[in-house]
Amino acid sequence: MHKTPFECPDHLILFDDRHNDYRLIVHDGGSSTIEMSFFHGVVKKYKITIHNNSSMA
């Protein structure tokens, strides 16, 4: 298993507790993320399911 979500290629979305928002993980070997905010032209709502998996924390 991976020690952090940044090491797991299957982990794409990260919830940031400090800012109470969601971020996309940039798999560049570091801990880069892109904040998810309003996307112009997107009108469909997506359901996001968060799984609490202690082995990935």
Short mmCIF file of N, CA, C and O in Angstrom, two decimals:
data_model
loop_
_atom_site.label_atom_id
_atom_site.label_comp_id
_atom_site.label_asym_id
_atom_site.label_seq_id
_atom_site.Cartn_x
_atom_site.Cartn_y
_atom_site.Cartn_z
N MET A 1 0.83 -1.19 0.00
CA MET A 1 0.00 0.00 0.00
C MET A 1 0.87 1.25 0.00
O MET A 1 2.04 1.21 0.36
N HIS A 2 0.26 2.34 -0.34
CA HIS A 2 0.96 3.61 -0.43
C HIS A 2 0.86 4.37 0.89
O HIS A 2 -0.17 4.33 1.56
N LYS A 3 1.93 5.08 1.22
CA LYS A 3 1.95 5.85 2.47
C LYS A 3 1.12 7.11 2.39
O LYS A 3 0.54 7.54 3.37
N THR A 4 1.05 7.73 1.21
CA THR A 4 0.27 8.95 1.03
C THR A 4 -0.56 8.83 -0.24
O THR A 4 -0.23 8.04 -1.13
N PRO A 5 -1.62 9.63 -0.37
CA PRO A 5 -2.42 9.59 -1.59
C PRO A 5 -1.63 10.05 -2.81
O PRO A 5 -1.95 9.70 -3.93
N PHE A 6 -0.55 10.82 -2.60
CA PHE A 6 0.25 11.32 -3.72
C PHE A 6 1.08 10.22 -4.37
O PHE A 6 1.49 10.35 -5.51
N GLU A 7 1.31 9.13 -3.64
CA GLU A 7 2.08 8.01 -4.17
C GLU A 7 1.21 7.02 -4.94
O GLU A 7 1.73 6.19 -5.67
N CYS A 8 -0.09 7.09 -4.78
CA CYS A 8 -1.02 6.13 -5.39
C CYS A 8 -1.54 6.68 -6.72
O CYS A 8 -2.22 7.70 -6.74
N PRO A 9 -1.26 6.02 -7.84
CA PRO A 9 -1.73 6.51 -9.13
C PRO A 9 -3.24 6.46 -9.29
O PRO A 9 -3.80 7.13 -10.15
N ASP A 10 -3.92 5.68 -8.46
CA ASP A 10 -5.38 5.57 -8.54
C ASP A 10 -6.09 6.64 -7.73
O ASP A 10 -7.29 6.83 -7.87
N HIS A 11 -5.38 7.34 -6.87
CA HIS A 11 -5.97 8.39 -6.03
C HIS A 11 -5.92 9.69 -6.81
O HIS A 11 -4.85 10.24 -7.07
N LEU A 12 -7.09 10.20 -7.20
CA LEU A 12 -7.15 11.38 -8.07
C LEU A 12 -7.66 12.63 -7.38
O LEU A 12 -7.28 13.74 -7.75
N ILE A 13 -8.54 12.47 -6.39
CA ILE A 13 -9.14 13.62 -5.73
C ILE A 13 -8.78 13.59 -4.25
O ILE A 13 -8.83 12.55 -3.60
N LEU A 14 -8.41 14.75 -3.73
CA LEU A 14 -8.02 14.87 -2.33
C LEU A 14 -8.92 15.90 -1.65
O LEU A 14 -9.17 16.97 -2.20
N PHE A 15 -9.42 15.56 -0.47
CA PHE A 15 -10.17 16.53 0.31
C PHE A 15 -9.19 17.25 1.23
O PHE A 15 -8.46 16.62 2.00
N ASP A 16 -9.15 18.57 1.17
CA ASP A 16 -8.25 19.39 1.97
C ASP A 16 -9.00 19.89 3.20
O ASP A 16 -9.85 20.77 3.10
N ASP A 17 -8.69 19.29 4.36
CA ASP A 17 -9.36 19.66 5.61
C ASP A 17 -9.10 21.11 6.01
O ASP A 17 -9.97 21.77 6.56
N ARG A 18 -7.91 21.61 5.73
CA ARG A 18 -7.55 22.97 6.13
C ARG A 18 -8.42 24.00 5.44
O ARG A 18 -8.80 25.00 6.03
N HIS A 19 -8.73 23.78 4.16
CA HIS A 19 -9.50 24.75 3.39
C HIS A 19 -10.94 24.29 3.11
O HIS A 19 -11.69 24.99 2.46
N ASN A 20 -11.27 23.07 3.55
CA ASN A 20 -12.60 22.50 3.36
C ASN A 20 -13.00 22.51 1.89
O ASN A 20 -14.09 22.94 1.52
N ASP A 21 -12.07 22.02 1.03
CA ASP A 21 -12.37 21.94 -0.39
C ASP A 21 -11.73 20.69 -1.01
O ASP A 21 -10.98 19.98 -0.35
N TYR A 22 -12.06 20.44 -2.25
CA TYR A 22 -11.53 19.29 -2.97
C TYR A 22 -10.46 19.75 -3.94
O TYR A 22 -10.55 20.84 -4.50
N ARG A 23 -9.46 18.90 -4.14
CA ARG A 23 -8.35 19.22 -5.03
C ARG A 23 -8.02 18.01 -5.90
O ARG A 23 -8.16 16.88 -5.46
N LEU A 24 -7.58 18.27 -7.13
CA LEU A 24 -7.11 17.22 -8.01
C LEU A 24 -5.63 17.01 -7.74
O LEU A 24 -4.86 17.97 -7.65
N ILE A 25 -5.21 15.76 -7.60
CA ILE A 25 -3.81 15.45 -7.34
C ILE A 25 -3.05 15.46 -8.65
O ILE A 25 -3.47 14.85 -9.64
N VAL A 26 -1.92 16.18 -8.68
CA VAL A 26 -1.03 16.19 -9.84
C VAL A 26 0.06 15.17 -9.55
O VAL A 26 0.85 15.34 -8.64
N HIS A 27 0.08 14.09 -10.32
CA HIS A 27 1.06 13.03 -10.09
C HIS A 27 2.36 13.37 -10.79
O HIS A 27 2.67 12.88 -11.87
N ASP A 28 3.14 14.25 -10.14
CA ASP A 28 4.41 14.70 -10.70
C ASP A 28 5.59 14.31 -9.80
O ASP A 28 6.68 14.83 -9.95
N GLY A 29 5.34 13.42 -8.86
CA GLY A 29 6.39 12.99 -7.94
C GLY A 29 6.44 13.81 -6.67
O GLY A 29 7.19 13.50 -5.75
N GLY A 30 5.63 14.86 -6.58
CA GLY A 30 5.59 15.71 -5.39
C GLY A 30 4.23 15.67 -4.74
O GLY A 30 3.53 14.66 -4.78
N SER A 31 3.85 16.79 -4.16
CA SER A 31 2.55 16.87 -3.49
C SER A 31 1.72 18.01 -4.07
O SER A 31 1.00 18.70 -3.36
N SER A 32 1.80 18.19 -5.38
CA SER A 32 1.05 19.26 -6.05
C SER A 32 -0.42 18.91 -6.19
O SER A 32 -0.77 17.76 -6.43
N THR A 33 -1.27 19.93 -6.04
CA THR A 33 -2.70 19.76 -6.25
C THR A 33 -3.24 20.95 -7.02
O THR A 33 -2.60 22.00 -7.08
N ILE A 34 -4.41 20.77 -7.61
CA ILE A 34 -5.12 21.84 -8.29
C ILE A 34 -6.47 21.98 -7.60
O ILE A 34 -7.21 21.01 -7.48
N GLU A 35 -6.76 23.19 -7.15
CA GLU A 35 -8.03 23.43 -6.46
C GLU A 35 -9.19 23.31 -7.45
O GLU A 35 -9.13 23.82 -8.56
N MET A 36 -10.23 22.62 -7.03
CA MET A 36 -11.43 22.49 -7.85
C MET A 36 -12.40 23.60 -7.43
O MET A 36 -12.75 23.71 -6.27
N SER A 37 -12.79 24.41 -8.39
CA SER A 37 -13.75 25.47 -8.12
C SER A 37 -14.78 25.47 -9.24
O SER A 37 -15.03 24.45 -9.84
N PHE A 38 -15.35 26.59 -9.53
CA PHE A 38 -16.39 26.67 -10.54
C PHE A 38 -15.81 26.46 -11.93
O PHE A 38 -14.81 27.07 -12.30
N PHE A 39 -16.45 25.59 -12.71
CA PHE A 39 -16.04 25.33 -14.08
C PHE A 39 -17.07 25.93 -15.02
O PHE A 39 -18.22 25.49 -15.05
N HIS A 40 -16.72 26.95 -15.78
CA HIS A 40 -17.64 27.59 -16.71
C HIS A 40 -18.11 26.60 -17.76
O HIS A 40 -17.33 25.83 -18.30
N GLY A 41 -19.39 26.61 -18.06
CA GLY A 41 -19.95 25.75 -19.08
C GLY A 41 -20.36 24.38 -18.58
O GLY A 41 -20.97 23.62 -19.32
N VAL A 42 -20.01 24.04 -17.37
CA VAL A 42 -20.39 22.74 -16.82
C VAL A 42 -21.72 22.91 -16.09
O VAL A 42 -21.81 23.65 -15.14
N VAL A 43 -22.74 22.23 -16.58
CA VAL A 43 -24.06 22.39 -15.97
C VAL A 43 -24.52 21.11 -15.28
O VAL A 43 -25.47 21.12 -14.54
N LYS A 44 -23.83 20.01 -15.51
CA LYS A 44 -24.22 18.74 -14.90
C LYS A 44 -23.59 18.64 -13.52
O LYS A 44 -22.42 18.94 -13.34
N LYS A 45 -24.37 18.20 -12.54
CA LYS A 45 -23.85 17.99 -11.20
C LYS A 45 -23.35 16.56 -11.10
O LYS A 45 -23.98 15.63 -11.59
N TYR A 46 -22.21 16.40 -10.46
CA TYR A 46 -21.61 15.08 -10.28
C TYR A 46 -21.66 14.70 -8.81
O TYR A 46 -21.42 15.53 -7.94
N LYS A 47 -21.94 13.45 -8.57
CA LYS A 47 -21.94 12.96 -7.20
C LYS A 47 -20.52 12.51 -6.87
O LYS A 47 -19.92 11.74 -7.60
N ILE A 48 -19.99 13.01 -5.77
CA ILE A 48 -18.65 12.63 -5.33
C ILE A 48 -18.82 11.80 -4.07
O ILE A 48 -19.44 12.22 -3.10
N THR A 49 -18.28 10.60 -4.11
CA THR A 49 -18.33 9.71 -2.96
C THR A 49 -16.95 9.65 -2.34
O THR A 49 -15.97 9.38 -3.02
N ILE A 50 -16.86 9.92 -1.07
CA ILE A 50 -15.60 9.88 -0.36
C ILE A 50 -15.56 8.60 0.47
O ILE A 50 -16.45 8.33 1.26
N HIS A 51 -14.52 7.81 0.24
CA HIS A 51 -14.34 6.57 0.99
C HIS A 51 -13.26 6.79 2.02
O HIS A 51 -12.17 7.24 1.69
N ASN A 52 -13.56 6.51 3.25
CA ASN A 52 -12.59 6.65 4.33
C ASN A 52 -11.81 5.35 4.42
O ASN A 52 -12.26 4.40 5.02
N ASN A 53 -10.63 5.32 3.81
CA ASN A 53 -9.80 4.14 3.81
C ASN A 53 -8.55 4.45 4.62
O ASN A 53 -7.65 5.11 4.14
N SER A 54 -8.49 3.97 5.84
CA SER A 54 -7.39 4.32 6.74
C SER A 54 -6.05 3.85 6.22
O SER A 54 -5.02 4.39 6.58
N SER A 55 -6.00 2.85 5.34
CA SER A 55 -4.71 2.38 4.82
C SER A 55 -4.11 3.34 3.83
O SER A 55 -2.94 3.27 3.51
N MET A 56 -4.91 4.31 3.29
CA MET A 56 -4.40 5.26 2.33
C MET A 56 -4.11 6.60 2.96
O MET A 56 -3.62 7.51 2.32
N ALA A 57 -4.43 6.78 4.21
CA ALA A 57 -4.23 8.07 4.89
C ALA A 57 -2.79 8.26 5.31
O ALA A 57 -2.00 7.43 5.40
#
